[in-house]
Structures are given as structure tokens and as C-alpha cells.
Amino acid sequence: DLEQIPDEELHSGEGECITALKIWYNYVDSLDNRGKSNLVNGLDDLKSRIEAWRMDMAERYRMAPAAVLEEHLLVKIAYATATCTSKMNKEALIAAGVRSNGIDELTSVLGDWVDENAKASANSDGEANDAPMTFTVGESVKATKPWRHAVYKPNKKTGKAVWEVSYDQFANG
């Protein structure tokens, strides 16, 4: 909804609101395009929970919902909650720009969502692999399979692709 974006940002085409909304909707569209409908539904649920919290606070303190939490902050918090590996805390919400009473309640709303959706949102491929990636010093990393969009085009003279000479030098130290 363009009414949520300040006029100066609409005219310039950039700004905090536009950036936050673009990031959120691009993230949701990306998941949807990859067939991750369960994650998209989870994100919709997260956004709905934050909106419900905002409406409760607006009624409690007799304020406009946008005065409690602006839309761009709402999607920024939703994106951070969905992509972060740990729960959102009060200090992080204040740093993000939340200036409303009821932050503790918002923290518990976000924590409840994380508890219910942590595995699915942290790993959008649906694989249950929570182990951190580790590398051994002196050991080279080799891909298990080629990149799916890779096209190998060797040079007629050398028989190697343009990038292969650099790769060989790198791999050999």
C-alpha cells in the first residue's frame, strides 16, 4: 500500500520504508517462487501476530496502529525474526526502532512464533541440519556436485575454461 510510504521516499524511489518493504516482499516472493508455501504461510502468520499485537496496543493506549508500530518497522521485525537463529529480545526491538509500551508482550509473541516455526524458518530448504559449518586448516573444500547453472566452456587452445587457470593456482597454493 503506497499510503504507508512517505511522499519524499516515493519521489526519490529509496529510503528506509521502501527498503524494508522491498526486502520483506522480495523474501516472501522468493520463497513462494521456490514452492516453499509452508514457509510463506508461516511468515504470513508471523506478520498477522505482530499486527494483532499492534492492534491490541493501539486499543489499550488509544493510539493509531501506525503510531504504535509503523508498517516498515513491522516487516523489518518480521524479517529479522524469521531469518535470525535466536529469539528476538527487548534490546534488539528497541534498536530496530520500536518505541511503544508492550515491548515485553511483543517479545513473547515473537518468541512463541520462533518456538513453533524455528526449524522451518531457519533452514528454508527444509533440511534438519543445525550443525555449524566447520573447516579444517590446510584441507581444501570440494563441492559434492557442480553448481546447477554452471556451463563448462573450455578454451579451444588450452582445453581449460577461462576461470580454471586461476582455480588451479588457488587450489595448488
mmCIF file of C-alpha atoms in Angstrom:
data_model
loop_
_atom_site.group_PDB
_atom_site.id
_atom_site.type_symbol
_atom_site.label_atom_id
_atom_site.label_comp_id
_atom_site.label_asym_id
_atom_site.label_seq_id
_atom_site.Cartn_x
_atom_site.Cartn_y
_atom_site.Cartn_z
ATOM 1 C CA ASP A 1 0.000 0.000 0.000
ATOM 2 C CA LEU A 2 1.605 3.235 -1.156
ATOM 3 C CA GLU A 3 -0.052 5.254 1.619
ATOM 4 C CA GLN A 4 2.402 3.679 4.087
ATOM 5 C CA ILE A 5 5.404 5.171 2.286
ATOM 6 C CA PRO A 6 6.322 8.845 2.851
ATOM 7 C CA ASP A 7 5.976 11.103 -0.211
ATOM 8 C CA GLU A 8 9.672 12.008 -0.283
ATOM 9 C CA GLU A 9 10.592 8.306 -0.463
ATOM 10 C CA LEU A 10 8.065 7.715 -3.224
ATOM 11 C CA HIS A 11 9.520 10.564 -5.269
ATOM 12 C CA SER A 12 13.151 9.589 -4.711
ATOM 13 C CA GLY A 13 12.499 5.849 -5.009
ATOM 14 C CA GLU A 14 14.599 4.995 -1.978
ATOM 15 C CA GLY A 15 14.544 5.263 1.788
ATOM 16 C CA GLU A 16 14.075 3.276 4.970
ATOM 17 C CA CYS A 17 10.405 2.416 4.374
ATOM 18 C CA ILE A 18 10.854 1.377 0.761
ATOM 19 C CA THR A 19 13.928 -0.688 1.600
ATOM 20 C CA ALA A 20 12.218 -2.545 4.463
ATOM 21 C CA LEU A 21 9.102 -3.265 2.416
ATOM 22 C CA LYS A 22 11.148 -4.395 -0.612
ATOM 23 C CA ILE A 23 13.245 -6.757 1.494
ATOM 24 C CA TRP A 24 10.170 -8.309 3.106
ATOM 25 C CA TYR A 25 8.123 -8.761 -0.049
ATOM 26 C CA ASN A 26 11.125 -9.974 -2.083
ATOM 27 C CA TYR A 27 11.857 -12.543 0.631
ATOM 28 C CA VAL A 28 8.262 -13.779 0.700
ATOM 29 C CA ASP A 29 8.046 -13.828 -3.129
ATOM 30 C CA SER A 30 11.359 -15.697 -3.340
ATOM 31 C CA LEU A 31 10.108 -18.412 -1.016
ATOM 32 C CA ASP A 32 6.807 -18.587 -2.875
ATOM 33 C CA ASN A 33 8.547 -18.881 -6.263
ATOM 34 C CA ARG A 34 10.623 -21.777 -4.919
ATOM 35 C CA GLY A 35 7.483 -23.601 -3.813
ATOM 36 C CA LYS A 36 8.026 -23.063 -0.098
ATOM 37 C CA SER A 37 4.344 -22.440 0.636
ATOM 38 C CA ASN A 38 4.625 -23.754 4.210
ATOM 39 C CA LEU A 39 7.265 -21.097 4.963
ATOM 40 C CA VAL A 40 5.199 -18.395 3.260
ATOM 41 C CA ASN A 41 2.224 -19.392 5.410
ATOM 42 C CA GLY A 42 4.438 -19.225 8.488
ATOM 43 C CA LEU A 43 5.608 -15.733 7.532
ATOM 44 C CA ASP A 44 2.022 -14.620 6.976
ATOM 45 C CA ASP A 45 1.204 -15.998 10.420
ATOM 46 C CA LEU A 46 4.141 -14.107 11.937
ATOM 47 C CA LYS A 47 3.087 -10.843 10.310
ATOM 48 C CA SER A 48 -0.512 -11.404 11.457
ATOM 49 C CA ARG A 49 0.632 -11.984 15.037
ATOM 50 C CA ILE A 50 2.648 -8.764 15.035
ATOM 51 C CA GLU A 51 -0.316 -6.889 13.533
ATOM 52 C CA ALA A 52 -2.601 -8.355 16.231
ATOM 53 C CA TRP A 53 -0.149 -7.187 18.910
ATOM 54 C CA ARG A 54 -0.108 -3.731 17.297
ATOM 55 C CA MET A 55 -3.929 -3.571 17.308
ATOM 56 C CA ASP A 56 -4.064 -4.669 20.965
ATOM 57 C CA MET A 57 -1.581 -1.960 21.940
ATOM 58 C CA ALA A 58 -3.437 0.637 19.867
ATOM 59 C CA GLU A 59 -6.696 -0.193 21.655
ATOM 60 C CA ARG A 60 -5.048 -0.337 25.073
ATOM 61 C CA TYR A 61 -3.278 3.012 24.731
ATOM 62 C CA ARG A 62 -5.899 4.666 22.479
ATOM 63 C CA MET A 63 -3.464 5.293 19.661
ATOM 64 C CA ALA A 64 -3.496 4.758 15.927
ATOM 65 C CA PRO A 65 -1.948 1.401 14.990
ATOM 66 C CA ALA A 66 0.693 3.142 12.866
ATOM 67 C CA ALA A 67 1.657 5.241 15.897
ATOM 68 C CA VAL A 68 2.269 2.051 17.878
ATOM 69 C CA LEU A 69 4.389 0.431 15.160
ATOM 70 C CA GLU A 70 4.813 1.670 11.614
ATOM 71 C CA GLU A 71 4.390 -0.833 8.792
ATOM 72 C CA HIS A 72 8.013 -0.733 7.690
ATOM 73 C CA LEU A 73 9.147 -1.498 11.256
ATOM 74 C CA LEU A 74 6.610 -4.296 11.436
ATOM 75 C CA VAL A 75 8.001 -6.037 8.339
ATOM 76 C CA LYS A 76 11.573 -5.307 9.431
ATOM 77 C CA ILE A 77 10.906 -7.068 12.745
ATOM 78 C CA ALA A 78 9.102 -9.922 10.983
ATOM 79 C CA TYR A 79 12.018 -10.408 8.579
ATOM 80 C CA ALA A 80 14.579 -10.324 11.391
ATOM 81 C CA THR A 81 12.553 -12.782 13.444
ATOM 82 C CA ALA A 82 12.105 -15.156 10.513
ATOM 83 C CA THR A 83 15.757 -15.149 9.445
ATOM 84 C CA CYS A 84 17.516 -14.936 12.815
ATOM 85 C CA THR A 85 18.687 -18.108 14.528
ATOM 86 C CA SER A 86 17.883 -16.857 18.031
ATOM 87 C CA LYS A 87 14.874 -15.270 19.671
ATOM 88 C CA MET A 88 14.314 -11.528 19.431
ATOM 89 C CA ASN A 89 14.963 -9.702 22.704
ATOM 90 C CA LYS A 90 13.782 -6.367 24.049
ATOM 91 C CA GLU A 91 17.090 -4.601 23.329
ATOM 92 C CA ALA A 92 17.007 -5.713 19.675
ATOM 93 C CA LEU A 93 13.463 -4.389 19.277
ATOM 94 C CA ILE A 94 14.451 -1.032 20.757
ATOM 95 C CA ALA A 95 17.483 -0.929 18.456
ATOM 96 C CA ALA A 96 15.188 -1.678 15.494
ATOM 97 C CA GLY A 97 13.099 1.374 16.376
ATOM 98 C CA VAL A 98 10.207 0.099 18.493
ATOM 99 C CA ARG A 99 9.189 2.912 20.843
ATOM 100 C CA SER A 100 5.949 1.571 22.224
ATOM 101 C CA ASN A 101 4.799 0.192 25.525
ATOM 102 C CA GLY A 102 4.200 -3.517 25.443
ATOM 103 C CA ILE A 103 7.598 -4.479 24.055
ATOM 104 C CA ASP A 104 7.728 -7.369 26.510
ATOM 105 C CA GLU A 105 4.463 -8.700 25.081
ATOM 106 C CA LEU A 106 5.813 -8.319 21.542
ATOM 107 C CA THR A 107 8.927 -10.221 22.585
ATOM 108 C CA SER A 108 6.786 -13.090 23.857
ATOM 109 C CA VAL A 109 4.668 -13.068 20.653
ATOM 110 C CA LEU A 110 7.835 -13.321 18.569
ATOM 111 C CA GLY A 111 9.298 -15.965 20.875
ATOM 112 C CA ASP A 112 6.153 -18.077 20.600
ATOM 113 C CA TRP A 113 6.327 -17.905 16.798
ATOM 114 C CA VAL A 114 10.027 -18.849 16.822
ATOM 115 C CA ASP A 115 9.312 -21.824 19.078
ATOM 116 C CA GLU A 116 6.625 -23.045 16.682
ATOM 117 C CA ASN A 117 8.499 -22.336 13.429
ATOM 118 C CA ALA A 118 12.211 -22.317 14.259
ATOM 119 C CA LYS A 119 13.281 -25.289 12.140
ATOM 120 C CA ALA A 120 11.328 -24.298 9.040
ATOM 121 C CA SER A 121 12.292 -20.621 9.030
ATOM 122 C CA ALA A 122 15.962 -21.051 9.874
ATOM 123 C CA ASN A 123 16.517 -23.533 7.070
ATOM 124 C CA SER A 124 14.338 -22.733 4.091
ATOM 125 C CA ASP A 125 15.338 -25.965 2.338
ATOM 126 C CA GLY A 126 13.515 -27.959 4.997
ATOM 127 C CA GLU A 127 16.600 -29.932 6.000
ATOM 128 C CA ALA A 128 17.102 -30.557 9.685
ATOM 129 C CA ASN A 129 20.768 -29.616 9.876
ATOM 130 C CA ASP A 130 21.528 -27.365 12.822
ATOM 131 C CA ALA A 131 25.256 -28.117 12.973
ATOM 132 C CA PRO A 132 27.527 -25.166 12.225
ATOM 133 C CA MET A 133 29.788 -25.368 9.207
ATOM 134 C CA THR A 134 33.396 -26.073 10.161
ATOM 135 C CA PHE A 135 36.589 -26.038 8.124
ATOM 136 C CA THR A 136 39.866 -27.786 8.903
ATOM 137 C CA VAL A 137 43.035 -25.777 8.402
ATOM 138 C CA GLY A 138 45.000 -26.985 5.395
ATOM 139 C CA GLU A 139 42.131 -29.018 3.982
ATOM 140 C CA SER A 140 40.671 -27.936 0.657
ATOM 141 C CA VAL A 141 36.930 -27.697 0.202
ATOM 142 C CA LYS A 142 35.460 -29.555 -2.751
ATOM 143 C CA ALA A 143 31.877 -29.281 -3.909
ATOM 144 C CA THR A 144 29.922 -32.533 -3.836
ATOM 145 C CA LYS A 145 28.217 -31.664 -7.119
ATOM 146 C CA PRO A 146 28.582 -28.889 -9.692
ATOM 147 C CA TRP A 147 26.526 -25.740 -9.471
ATOM 148 C CA ARG A 148 23.270 -26.472 -11.276
ATOM 149 C CA HIS A 149 23.532 -23.410 -13.536
ATOM 150 C CA ALA A 150 27.187 -23.937 -14.411
ATOM 151 C CA VAL A 151 28.108 -24.231 -18.080
ATOM 152 C CA TYR A 152 31.585 -25.540 -18.730
ATOM 153 C CA LYS A 153 33.097 -23.852 -21.799
ATOM 154 C CA PRO A 154 36.741 -24.871 -22.313
ATOM 155 C CA ASN A 155 39.063 -22.727 -24.430
ATOM 156 C CA LYS A 156 39.978 -24.374 -27.745
ATOM 157 C CA LYS A 157 43.710 -23.628 -27.359
ATOM 158 C CA THR A 158 44.301 -24.555 -23.727
ATOM 159 C CA GLY A 159 41.464 -27.000 -23.175
ATOM 160 C CA LYS A 160 40.586 -25.231 -19.926
ATOM 161 C CA ALA A 161 37.829 -22.763 -19.077
ATOM 162 C CA VAL A 162 38.820 -19.116 -18.526
ATOM 163 C CA TRP A 163 38.437 -19.399 -14.764
ATOM 164 C CA GLU A 164 40.151 -22.791 -14.486
ATOM 165 C CA VAL A 165 43.728 -21.461 -14.592
ATOM 166 C CA SER A 166 43.037 -19.200 -11.613
ATOM 167 C CA TYR A 167 41.267 -22.001 -9.783
ATOM 168 C CA ASP A 168 44.182 -24.387 -10.301
ATOM 169 C CA GLN A 169 46.634 -21.789 -8.977
ATOM 170 C CA PHE A 170 44.402 -21.224 -5.957
ATOM 171 C CA ALA A 171 43.910 -24.941 -5.293
ATOM 172 C CA ASN A 172 47.641 -25.642 -5.535
ATOM 173 C CA GLY A 173 48.538 -22.840 -3.145
#
